[in-house]
Short mmCIF file of C-alpha atoms in Angstrom, two decimals:
data_model
loop_
_atom_site.label_atom_id
_atom_site.label_comp_id
_atom_site.label_asym_id
_atom_site.label_seq_id
_atom_site.Cartn_x
_atom_site.Cartn_y
_atom_site.Cartn_z
CA MET R 68 12.41 -30.71 -9.77
CA GLU R 69 12.43 -30.08 -13.65
CA LEU R 70 12.46 -26.00 -14.10
CA SER R 71 11.55 -25.30 -18.10
CA GLU R 72 13.70 -22.52 -19.19
CA PRO R 73 16.12 -24.70 -21.67
CA SER R 74 19.30 -24.19 -19.66
CA ILE R 75 20.83 -23.66 -15.92
CA SER R 76 24.24 -23.56 -14.14
CA LYS R 77 24.83 -23.81 -10.61
CA THR R 78 25.94 -21.24 -8.53
CA ASN R 79 26.56 -20.44 -4.47
CA THR R 80 27.37 -23.97 -4.13
CA GLU R 81 29.12 -22.48 -0.91
CA PHE R 82 28.99 -19.75 1.44
CA VAL R 83 30.15 -18.41 4.37
CA GLY R 84 28.50 -16.57 7.27
CA GLU R 85 24.72 -15.40 6.47
CA ARG R 86 23.92 -14.43 3.11
CA VAL R 87 20.29 -12.91 3.03
CA ALA R 88 17.61 -13.33 -0.56
CA VAL R 89 14.89 -10.18 -0.42
CA ILE R 90 12.32 -11.58 -3.14
CA GLY R 91 10.77 -7.51 -4.12
CA ALA R 92 12.46 -4.05 -4.52
CA GLY R 93 9.53 -1.97 -3.85
CA VAL R 94 9.04 0.28 -0.68
CA SER R 95 10.00 -2.99 1.73
CA GLY R 96 12.78 -4.79 0.06
CA SER R 97 14.79 -1.84 0.25
CA ALA R 98 13.63 -1.16 3.98
CA CYS R 99 14.79 -4.11 4.04
CA CYS R 100 18.44 -4.37 2.23
CA SER R 101 19.67 -1.87 4.33
CA ALA R 102 18.46 -3.02 7.68
CA LEU R 103 20.75 -6.26 6.97
CA THR R 104 23.38 -4.19 5.30
CA LYS R 105 23.51 -2.06 8.67
CA ARG R 106 24.23 -5.61 10.33
CA GLY R 107 27.10 -6.64 8.39
CA LEU R 108 24.88 -9.08 5.95
CA ASP R 109 25.31 -10.74 2.20
CA CYS R 110 22.05 -9.16 0.53
CA VAL R 111 20.75 -9.28 -2.34
CA VAL R 112 17.69 -7.68 -3.65
CA PHE R 113 15.61 -9.72 -6.62
CA GLU R 114 12.97 -7.72 -8.40
CA LYS R 115 11.89 -8.04 -11.84
CA GLN R 116 11.12 -4.91 -12.97
CA GLU R 117 13.78 -2.25 -14.22
CA ARG R 118 14.13 -0.03 -11.51
CA ALA R 119 13.09 -0.07 -7.39
CA GLY R 120 9.79 0.85 -6.45
CA GLY R 121 7.40 -1.91 -6.37
CA LEU R 122 3.91 -1.55 -7.07
CA TRP R 123 4.70 2.05 -7.65
CA VAL R 124 6.93 1.25 -10.89
CA ASP R 125 3.81 0.28 -12.78
CA ASN R 126 0.08 0.29 -11.73
CA TYR R 127 -3.08 1.59 -13.36
CA TYR R 128 -3.16 5.20 -15.00
CA GLY R 129 -3.52 8.02 -12.33
CA ALA R 130 -2.44 5.58 -8.74
CA SER R 131 -1.17 7.56 -5.86
CA VAL R 132 -0.36 7.35 -2.50
CA GLN R 133 -3.42 7.71 0.12
CA LEU R 134 -1.37 9.10 2.65
CA PRO R 135 -0.42 12.38 2.80
CA LYS R 136 3.16 12.33 2.36
CA LEU R 137 4.68 13.30 6.18
CA LEU R 138 2.65 9.99 6.80
CA TYR R 139 4.14 8.08 4.22
CA GLU R 140 7.78 8.13 4.48
CA TYR R 141 10.58 6.34 6.02
CA PRO R 142 12.13 7.65 9.26
CA GLU R 143 15.15 7.94 8.26
CA LEU R 144 14.48 10.04 4.83
CA ARG R 145 11.84 13.00 4.06
CA PHE R 146 9.97 13.72 0.83
CA ALA R 147 11.49 16.37 -1.01
CA LYS R 148 9.11 19.64 -0.16
CA ASN R 149 7.84 20.08 -4.22
CA VAL R 150 6.51 16.67 -3.87
CA SER R 151 3.04 16.47 -4.08
CA LYS R 152 1.09 16.27 -0.97
CA PHE R 153 -0.47 12.71 -2.54
CA PRO R 154 2.88 11.33 -4.03
CA SER R 155 3.06 10.09 -7.54
CA MET R 156 3.94 6.82 -8.66
CA ALA R 157 7.10 8.63 -9.80
CA GLU R 158 7.26 10.24 -7.29
CA VAL R 159 7.45 7.40 -4.86
CA CYS R 160 9.64 5.30 -7.43
CA GLU R 161 12.00 8.61 -7.52
CA TYR R 162 11.96 8.66 -3.59
CA VAL R 163 12.97 4.60 -3.03
CA ASP R 164 15.92 5.60 -5.37
CA ARG R 165 16.87 8.44 -3.34
CA PHE R 166 16.88 6.38 -0.10
CA ASN R 167 18.84 3.56 -1.90
CA GLU R 168 20.98 6.08 -2.51
CA GLN R 169 20.94 7.73 0.90
CA GLN R 170 22.11 4.30 2.46
CA GLY R 171 24.44 2.65 -0.12
CA ILE R 172 22.92 -0.32 -1.45
CA GLN R 173 22.46 -0.21 -5.24
CA SER R 174 24.96 -2.15 -5.71
CA CYS R 175 22.83 -4.91 -3.84
CA PHE R 176 19.46 -4.85 -6.08
CA ARG R 177 19.24 -7.24 -8.97
CA PHE R 178 16.33 -5.71 -11.72
CA ARG R 179 14.67 -7.41 -14.19
CA ALA R 180 15.77 -10.53 -11.94
CA GLU R 181 12.75 -12.92 -11.66
CA VAL R 182 12.72 -16.05 -8.77
CA LYS R 183 10.45 -18.81 -10.43
CA LYS R 184 11.21 -21.07 -7.27
CA ALA R 185 12.71 -21.22 -3.55
CA GLU R 186 13.24 -24.84 -2.37
CA LYS R 187 14.51 -25.36 0.98
CA GLU R 188 17.45 -27.83 0.03
CA SER R 189 19.04 -27.95 4.00
CA ASP R 190 17.55 -26.82 7.21
CA SER R 191 20.09 -23.83 6.34
CA VAL R 192 19.96 -23.58 2.41
CA TRP R 193 17.60 -21.56 0.27
CA ALA R 194 18.03 -22.71 -3.22
CA LEU R 195 16.56 -20.31 -5.59
CA HIS R 196 15.40 -21.06 -9.11
CA VAL R 197 16.49 -17.12 -10.72
CA VAL R 198 15.27 -16.21 -14.20
CA ASP R 199 17.25 -13.21 -16.38
CA LEU R 200 14.10 -11.24 -18.16
CA GLU R 201 16.58 -9.90 -20.02
CA THR R 202 18.26 -12.91 -21.72
CA GLY R 203 16.35 -16.31 -20.68
CA ALA R 204 18.98 -17.34 -18.67
CA SER R 205 18.36 -19.51 -15.32
CA THR R 206 20.44 -19.59 -12.65
CA VAL R 207 19.75 -21.78 -8.97
CA GLU R 208 21.04 -19.41 -6.39
CA LYS R 209 21.93 -20.51 -2.77
CA PHE R 210 21.32 -18.73 0.41
CA SER R 211 20.84 -18.58 4.15
CA TRP R 212 17.86 -16.70 4.41
CA LEU R 213 15.29 -15.57 2.39
CA VAL R 214 12.81 -13.01 3.19
CA VAL R 215 9.89 -12.57 0.67
CA CYS R 216 9.08 -8.36 0.43
CA THR R 217 6.14 -8.63 -2.57
CA GLY R 218 4.02 -6.81 -0.79
CA MET R 219 0.60 -7.12 0.60
CA PHE R 220 -1.56 -5.44 -2.49
CA SER R 221 0.57 -5.76 -5.16
CA SER R 222 1.62 -9.76 -6.68
CA LYS R 223 -1.18 -11.01 -7.93
CA PRO R 224 -4.35 -9.90 -9.35
CA LYS R 225 -7.70 -10.89 -7.47
CA THR R 226 -10.17 -12.12 -9.79
CA ILE R 227 -13.99 -13.24 -9.15
CA ASN R 228 -16.08 -15.20 -11.23
CA ILE R 229 -19.44 -13.57 -12.02
CA GLU R 230 -22.59 -15.03 -13.45
CA GLY R 231 -23.04 -14.65 -16.93
CA SER R 232 -19.50 -12.89 -17.19
CA GLU R 233 -18.82 -15.10 -20.83
CA SER R 234 -21.93 -14.03 -22.40
CA PHE R 235 -20.57 -9.90 -22.10
CA LYS R 236 -19.73 -8.06 -24.78
CA GLY R 237 -17.49 -4.97 -24.26
CA ASN R 238 -14.33 -5.48 -21.72
CA ILE R 239 -14.16 -6.86 -18.59
CA ILE R 240 -10.66 -5.68 -17.18
CA HIS R 241 -8.76 -5.53 -13.70
CA SER R 242 -8.62 -2.17 -11.78
CA SER R 243 -4.98 -3.16 -12.13
CA GLU R 244 -5.00 -3.15 -16.07
CA TYR R 245 -5.58 0.38 -17.21
CA ARG R 246 -2.73 3.09 -18.19
CA SER R 247 -4.58 5.68 -19.83
CA ALA R 248 -7.99 7.55 -19.23
CA GLY R 249 -9.05 7.20 -23.38
CA ILE R 250 -9.58 3.37 -22.06
CA PHE R 251 -13.07 5.06 -20.90
CA SER R 252 -13.69 7.93 -24.03
CA GLY R 253 -17.74 7.70 -24.57
CA LYS R 254 -18.25 4.31 -22.68
CA LYS R 255 -20.65 3.71 -19.95
CA VAL R 256 -18.63 2.10 -17.51
CA VAL R 257 -19.59 0.17 -14.04
CA VAL R 258 -16.38 -0.26 -11.40
CA VAL R 259 -17.27 -2.72 -9.19
CA GLY R 260 -15.33 -3.11 -5.27
CA GLY R 261 -15.22 0.36 -2.55
CA GLY R 262 -11.81 0.57 -1.69
CA LYS R 263 -8.75 3.11 -3.08
CA SER R 264 -8.47 1.26 -6.76
CA GLY R 265 -12.77 1.45 -7.21
CA ILE R 266 -12.29 5.29 -6.63
CA ASP R 267 -9.64 5.86 -8.60
CA ALA R 268 -11.48 3.94 -11.43
CA ALA R 269 -14.27 5.50 -10.60
CA ARG R 270 -12.87 9.20 -10.66
CA THR R 271 -10.56 8.55 -13.76
CA ALA R 272 -13.86 6.89 -15.47
CA SER R 273 -15.56 10.56 -14.87
CA THR R 274 -13.14 12.48 -16.87
CA VAL R 275 -14.13 10.69 -20.35
CA ALA R 276 -16.93 8.76 -20.01
CA ASP R 277 -20.50 9.14 -20.62
CA GLU R 278 -21.64 7.15 -17.75
CA VAL R 279 -20.10 5.74 -14.69
CA VAL R 280 -21.96 3.65 -11.97
CA HIS R 281 -19.57 2.70 -8.80
CA VAL R 282 -21.24 -0.96 -7.90
CA CYS R 283 -19.98 -1.21 -3.79
CA ARG R 284 -21.43 -3.19 -1.41
CA THR R 285 -19.55 -1.57 1.18
CA ARG R 286 -19.12 2.10 0.82
CA MET R 287 -16.23 3.29 2.30
CA TRP R 288 -15.25 6.29 4.57
CA SER R 289 -12.92 9.34 2.49
CA ILE R 290 -11.01 11.00 6.66
CA PRO R 291 -9.98 13.98 5.34
CA ALA R 292 -6.16 14.80 5.84
CA LYS R 293 -7.62 17.86 8.83
CA PHE R 294 -10.23 17.91 11.67
CA GLY R 295 -10.17 21.53 11.66
CA PRO R 296 -6.85 22.16 13.84
CA PHE R 297 -6.10 18.54 14.25
CA HIS R 298 -3.99 16.28 11.51
CA VAL R 299 -5.17 12.70 10.53
CA GLY R 300 -2.55 12.02 12.41
CA ASN R 301 -4.09 12.65 15.10
CA ILE R 302 -6.10 9.53 15.43
CA MET R 303 -4.29 7.11 13.03
CA PHE R 304 -0.70 7.59 15.07
CA SER R 305 -1.35 8.38 18.55
CA GLY R 306 -3.06 6.77 21.60
CA PHE R 307 -5.80 8.77 21.64
CA GLY R 308 -6.72 6.85 17.87
CA CYS R 309 -5.97 3.20 19.83
CA LEU R 310 -8.79 4.07 22.60
CA LEU R 311 -11.67 4.21 19.44
CA LEU R 312 -10.40 0.87 18.19
CA PRO R 313 -10.35 -2.75 19.84
CA PRO R 314 -7.92 -3.56 21.90
CA TYR R 315 -4.60 -4.37 20.87
CA TYR R 316 -3.71 -8.45 20.79
CA LEU R 317 -1.28 -8.39 24.14
CA ASP R 318 -3.14 -5.71 26.10
CA SER R 319 -3.94 -7.02 29.29
CA GLY R 320 -7.05 -8.08 31.04
CA PRO R 321 -7.97 -4.50 32.59
CA VAL R 322 -7.70 -2.92 29.28
CA HIS R 323 -10.57 -5.26 27.57
CA MET R 324 -12.70 -5.15 30.65
CA LEU R 325 -11.78 -1.49 30.01
CA HIS R 326 -12.12 -1.20 26.80
CA ALA R 327 -16.29 -3.10 27.29
CA LEU R 328 -17.09 -0.25 29.92
CA THR R 329 -16.09 2.72 27.76
CA TYR R 330 -18.12 1.17 24.54
CA PRO R 331 -21.12 4.10 25.54
CA LEU R 332 -18.52 7.27 24.91
CA ARG R 333 -16.04 5.79 22.55
CA LEU R 334 -19.31 4.98 20.54
CA VAL R 335 -20.26 8.92 21.24
CA ILE R 336 -17.35 10.31 20.35
CA GLY R 337 -17.09 7.62 17.09
CA LEU R 338 -20.03 9.38 15.25
CA LEU R 339 -19.16 12.42 16.63
CA ILE R 340 -16.00 12.06 14.57
CA GLU R 341 -17.85 10.71 11.58
CA LEU R 342 -20.42 13.99 11.66
CA ILE R 343 -17.48 16.41 11.21
CA MET R 344 -16.85 13.67 8.79
CA LEU R 345 -19.58 14.24 6.33
CA ILE R 346 -20.05 18.06 7.10
CA LYS R 347 -16.44 18.68 6.47
CA LEU R 348 -16.44 16.54 3.25
CA ASN R 349 -20.30 17.20 1.94
CA VAL R 350 -20.62 14.18 1.52
CA PRO R 351 -23.57 13.11 -0.93
CA PHE R 352 -26.05 11.59 0.96
CA SER R 353 -25.71 8.27 -1.49
CA SER R 354 -22.16 7.34 -1.09
CA TRP R 355 -22.63 7.98 2.87
CA PRO R 356 -20.77 5.37 4.01
CA ASN R 357 -22.56 1.92 5.11
CA ILE R 358 -20.47 1.19 8.30
CA ARG R 359 -18.83 2.60 11.47
CA LEU R 360 -15.44 4.48 10.98
CA ALA R 361 -14.14 2.50 13.96
CA GLU R 362 -15.13 -0.99 11.98
CA GLU R 363 -13.53 0.60 8.73
CA ILE R 364 -10.12 1.02 10.46
CA SER R 365 -10.23 -2.40 11.75
CA ARG R 366 -9.79 -3.13 8.39
CA SER R 367 -7.31 -2.88 5.40
CA ASN R 368 -8.13 -0.34 3.28
CA THR R 369 -8.94 2.57 4.68
CA THR R 370 -9.33 5.01 2.10
CA MET R 371 -7.99 8.44 2.11
CA ARG R 372 -9.88 12.33 0.82
CA ASP R 373 -10.33 11.59 -2.78
CA GLU R 374 -12.21 15.13 -3.59
CA ASN R 375 -12.31 14.54 -6.99
CA TYR R 376 -14.06 11.08 -6.46
CA LEU R 377 -16.44 13.38 -4.24
CA ASP R 378 -17.10 16.00 -6.67
CA ALA R 379 -17.85 13.74 -9.00
CA VAL R 380 -20.88 12.28 -7.62
CA ARG R 381 -22.82 15.28 -6.29
CA LYS R 382 -22.80 16.53 -10.16
CA GLY R 383 -24.15 12.98 -11.20
CA LYS R 384 -20.99 12.49 -13.22
CA VAL R 385 -20.57 9.16 -10.68
CA GLN R 386 -23.44 7.51 -9.65
CA VAL R 387 -22.65 5.66 -6.63
CA ARG R 388 -24.80 1.99 -6.05
CA LYS R 389 -24.58 0.03 -2.80
CA HIS R 390 -25.43 -2.95 -3.93
CA GLN R 391 -23.91 -6.35 -5.46
CA VAL R 392 -23.21 -7.59 -8.71
CA ASP R 393 -26.41 -10.50 -9.47
CA SER R 394 -25.12 -10.91 -12.47
CA ILE R 395 -23.58 -9.89 -15.85
CA LYS R 396 -25.35 -9.27 -19.37
CA PRO R 397 -24.29 -9.03 -22.68
CA TYR R 398 -24.87 -5.29 -22.06
CA SER R 399 -25.48 -4.59 -18.79
CA VAL R 400 -25.22 -5.49 -15.01
CA LYS R 401 -27.42 -6.82 -12.88
CA LEU R 402 -27.39 -5.18 -9.19
CA SER R 403 -28.75 -6.70 -6.25
CA ASP R 404 -31.66 -4.97 -5.93
CA GLY R 405 -33.26 -6.26 -9.70
CA SER R 406 -32.00 -2.75 -11.49
CA ASP R 407 -30.11 -3.02 -14.32
CA SER R 408 -27.01 -0.71 -15.56
CA GLU R 409 -25.98 -0.48 -19.10
CA ALA R 410 -22.03 -0.88 -19.91
CA ASP R 411 -19.56 -1.21 -22.20
CA ILE R 412 -16.71 -1.67 -19.68
CA ILE R 413 -16.62 -3.41 -16.67
CA VAL R 414 -13.73 -2.51 -13.71
CA LEU R 415 -13.37 -5.32 -11.15
CA ALA R 416 -11.71 -2.97 -8.30
CA THR R 417 -11.22 -6.40 -6.29
CA GLY R 418 -8.10 -5.51 -5.09
CA TRP R 419 -5.47 -8.24 -4.94
CA GLU R 420 -3.88 -11.48 -3.71
CA GLN R 421 -1.03 -12.50 -1.88
CA GLY R 422 0.39 -14.47 -4.30
CA PHE R 423 3.85 -15.88 -2.88
CA ARG R 424 3.29 -19.14 -2.33
CA GLU R 425 3.88 -20.00 -5.92
CA LEU R 426 6.56 -19.68 -5.04
CA PHE R 427 7.37 -22.72 -2.85
CA ASP R 428 6.66 -26.36 -2.72
CA GLU R 429 3.62 -28.27 -1.71
CA ASP R 430 4.88 -29.15 1.85
CA ILE R 431 6.13 -25.34 2.52
CA ALA R 432 3.10 -23.51 0.75
CA GLU R 433 1.47 -25.93 3.68
CA LYS R 434 3.07 -24.61 6.28
CA VAL R 435 2.26 -20.75 4.88
CA ALA R 436 -1.07 -21.93 4.23
CA MET R 437 -3.46 -19.33 3.93
CA GLU R 438 -6.91 -19.63 6.55
CA THR R 439 -10.37 -17.97 5.53
CA ASP R 440 -9.14 -14.94 7.36
CA GLY R 441 -5.56 -14.50 6.23
CA LEU R 442 -2.03 -15.57 6.87
CA TYR R 443 -0.64 -15.97 10.82
CA ILE R 444 2.23 -15.66 11.66
CA TYR R 445 4.66 -14.78 14.52
CA LYS R 446 4.57 -10.45 14.51
CA ASN R 447 3.35 -11.34 10.97
CA ILE R 448 7.63 -11.79 10.01
CA LEU R 449 8.45 -15.33 11.29
CA PRO R 450 6.23 -18.28 9.96
CA PRO R 451 7.16 -21.16 13.04
CA ASP R 452 6.99 -24.43 10.86
CA VAL R 453 9.75 -22.41 8.28
CA ASP R 454 13.13 -21.95 9.34
CA ARG R 455 15.29 -19.22 8.21
CA LEU R 456 11.72 -17.84 5.51
CA ALA R 457 10.73 -13.83 6.70
CA PHE R 458 8.16 -12.44 5.33
CA VAL R 459 8.63 -7.74 5.39
CA GLY R 460 5.94 -6.07 3.85
CA SER R 461 4.02 -9.47 2.77
CA ASN R 462 2.49 -9.65 5.23
CA ILE R 463 0.69 -6.69 6.58
CA ALA R 464 -2.04 -4.51 6.06
CA ALA R 465 -1.17 -0.48 7.46
CA ASN R 466 -1.68 2.36 5.22
CA ALA R 467 1.80 3.96 6.57
CA ALA R 468 3.92 1.46 4.87
CA PRO R 469 7.46 2.27 4.86
CA LEU R 470 7.54 3.16 8.76
CA THR R 471 5.88 -0.30 9.40
CA VAL R 472 8.19 -1.65 7.31
CA THR R 473 11.69 -0.26 8.41
CA VAL R 474 10.49 -1.74 11.89
CA GLN R 475 9.95 -4.64 11.05
CA SER R 476 13.50 -4.93 9.03
CA VAL R 477 15.35 -4.11 12.08
CA TRP R 478 13.63 -6.47 14.10
CA LEU R 479 14.87 -9.03 11.22
CA ALA R 480 18.11 -7.72 10.64
CA GLN R 481 18.94 -8.10 14.45
CA LEU R 482 17.11 -11.52 14.46
CA ILE R 483 19.16 -12.51 11.68
CA ALA R 484 22.92 -11.88 12.39
CA GLY R 485 22.67 -13.87 15.27
CA HIS R 486 22.51 -10.54 17.69
CA ARG R 487 19.08 -11.12 19.33
CA VAL R 488 17.45 -15.15 20.37
CA LYS R 489 15.14 -16.52 18.25
CA PRO R 490 11.78 -17.59 19.91
CA THR R 491 10.77 -21.23 20.03
CA ILE R 492 7.99 -22.44 17.43
CA ALA R 493 6.46 -23.04 21.10
CA GLU R 494 6.63 -19.32 22.27
CA MET R 495 5.90 -18.19 18.56
CA LYS R 496 2.93 -20.09 17.53
CA GLU R 497 1.30 -18.86 21.61
CA ASP R 498 2.05 -15.20 20.50
CA ILE R 499 -0.09 -16.39 16.90
CA GLU R 500 -2.90 -17.78 19.16
CA LYS R 501 -3.56 -14.75 20.82
CA LEU R 502 -3.22 -12.75 17.88
CA LYS R 503 -5.99 -15.58 16.44
CA ALA R 504 -8.00 -15.25 19.18
CA ASN R 505 -8.59 -11.03 19.26
CA ARG R 506 -8.93 -9.88 15.76
CA ARG R 507 -11.72 -13.45 15.54
CA ARG R 508 -13.52 -12.08 18.63
CA TYR R 509 -13.41 -7.21 17.56
CA TRP R 510 -12.41 -7.00 14.52
CA PRO R 511 -14.60 -7.28 11.50
CA PHE R 512 -14.14 -10.50 9.07
CA GLU R 513 -11.88 -10.17 6.14
CA GLU R 514 -9.79 -12.33 4.00
CA CYS R 515 -6.32 -10.85 5.47
CA ARG R 516 -7.66 -10.49 8.48
CA GLY R 517 -4.54 -11.72 10.63
CA ALA R 518 -2.40 -8.58 8.36
CA VAL R 519 -4.46 -5.81 9.66
CA VAL R 520 -2.57 -3.42 12.32
CA GLN R 521 -3.96 -0.45 10.92
CA GLY R 522 -5.04 1.91 13.99
CA HIS R 523 -2.76 -0.12 15.84
CA ILE R 524 0.81 1.19 14.13
CA CYS R 525 2.25 2.43 16.91
CA ARG R 526 1.65 -0.40 18.74
CA TYR R 527 2.96 -2.86 16.85
CA CYS R 528 6.19 -0.53 16.51
CA ASP R 529 6.41 -0.63 19.78
CA ASP R 530 6.13 -4.09 20.62
CA LEU R 531 9.05 -5.08 17.73
CA LEU R 532 10.81 -2.36 19.66
CA HIS R 533 10.92 -3.34 22.75
CA ASP R 534 11.64 -7.03 21.63
CA MET R 535 15.11 -4.91 20.30
CA SER R 536 15.17 -3.40 24.20
CA VAL R 537 15.07 0.06 22.55
CA PRO R 538 12.42 1.50 25.34
CA THR R 539 9.76 3.84 23.21
CA ASN R 540 8.19 5.68 26.35
CA ARG R 541 11.36 7.90 27.80
CA GLY R 542 9.62 10.21 29.60
CA GLY R 543 7.72 8.17 32.15
CA PHE R 544 3.72 9.18 33.28
CA GLY R 545 3.82 12.21 31.43
CA SER R 546 5.84 11.71 28.45
CA GLY R 547 3.19 8.59 27.84
CA LEU R 548 0.04 10.83 28.76
CA LYS R 549 1.38 13.58 25.97
CA SER R 550 1.88 10.73 23.37
CA LEU R 551 -2.48 10.00 23.65
CA PHE R 552 -2.72 12.74 21.95
CA LYS R 553 0.70 14.35 19.88
CA PRO R 554 1.37 11.50 16.54
CA LYS R 555 4.12 9.60 16.43
CA LEU R 556 4.34 10.65 12.53
CA PRO R 557 7.26 8.74 10.77
CA LEU R 558 9.71 10.87 11.71
CA PHE R 559 9.45 10.48 15.54
CA TRP R 560 10.93 7.25 15.22
CA ARG R 561 13.98 7.92 13.41
CA GLU R 562 16.34 8.54 16.51
CA LEU R 563 14.40 5.05 17.94
CA VAL R 564 15.19 3.58 14.57
CA THR R 565 18.60 4.88 14.80
CA GLU R 566 18.97 3.38 17.94
CA ALA R 567 17.49 -0.30 16.71
CA HIS R 568 19.88 -0.45 14.08
CA VAL R 569 22.88 -1.09 16.57
CA ALA R 570 21.13 -2.65 19.09
CA ARG R 571 21.62 -5.99 20.44
CA LYS R 572 19.78 -8.21 23.12
CA PRO R 573 21.38 -10.96 25.17
#
């Protein structure tokens, strides 16, 4: 393959043992590097930004974590006490830096280095075409394993084609593009999309814009951090929360039967929780969600509380329209109910694509091809048809990213180091078929359904730790019953992860 760069030098033509390339130095890449080095593996992390942090290094103005900080932590490290309850971009980057320092892995990172192409030179060798973004020089680096840690929602902005876009006289931007509130000052703003980035854009614009219309076909729930004496972790990180959701894909037949029989009870409990949330947050009627809470938790984008957004809706600074955009006119947006909303700026809060397939040639890209509802791979980590390729944090939708990617990383490191036997291709594909059947039977359709573990985070982590011969229920029946209501927050997993780092499975 010819590269457009002017000069290419060959490096690392020979190596001994497993040499692992990690693409991306965000929350996932750092966790992966830590786990690999703990197994004594040679690891290089390539990052095109100038520092670690991934999407938190450069994102839209006002972006922040949508979970309280105690739910968005590595098991090995707490956020500092003076960090905001919902950490900002800068605070997350500082936290990742602290983690890398704590783990002693700073020397593994190569910043301002972008991997343009990844080619399979042989069954056991990856050739990476790397560009130094400071000098423009290109090299080919060779590794025995490749781990993609570019994230689910940070690689490539997803755009949509709307009829009439070319005739619009104002500006159309993606939600990832604005870097200050000033772009909205004195303007009429239409925000399209009901997820976290759409809520943030509407809230930010409402502070300076003349008018803000938030168009969202599906109005998501804003989940409060606390329900009276209960923390949101009691739902998202406990067995009780799992009971309100569809069965996990590895659950037995009797569990599926119990799920069907208890539907009326689960519906009543869910409606009660929804009522408490609407009252507690004083949600304006125009902003009432139009999906069930259990369905939202089953999706990739669950929105935590944003009181400033709801306050702007109450005061009329943000007008919520639960419709779709039919077309765009020179000075307005036509909605599916036939109404027009004037606009100077249109913000497309339409999410991101998983852009990693562009790394590979046609043959490899076909083997990690997306289906209509996402990418289905073994344990959300291994594509069965491409040996020595893995994804950590790049094909999993879970708000508690530091926890899930830590457990993924330890699971993968154990396998790469040869401390656990890799499943056969047939075994992996059988597991994937079970996952597909479960998701397509119970979970709502979305383009990344194959990656969603939201709501089943603890079950997913339990599953991976079980593979590593690290039991998670150590107190018998009483402990299991207690776990129904006591949340397993990231700190809970510290001892288990520490044990998993050295575990071996014959």
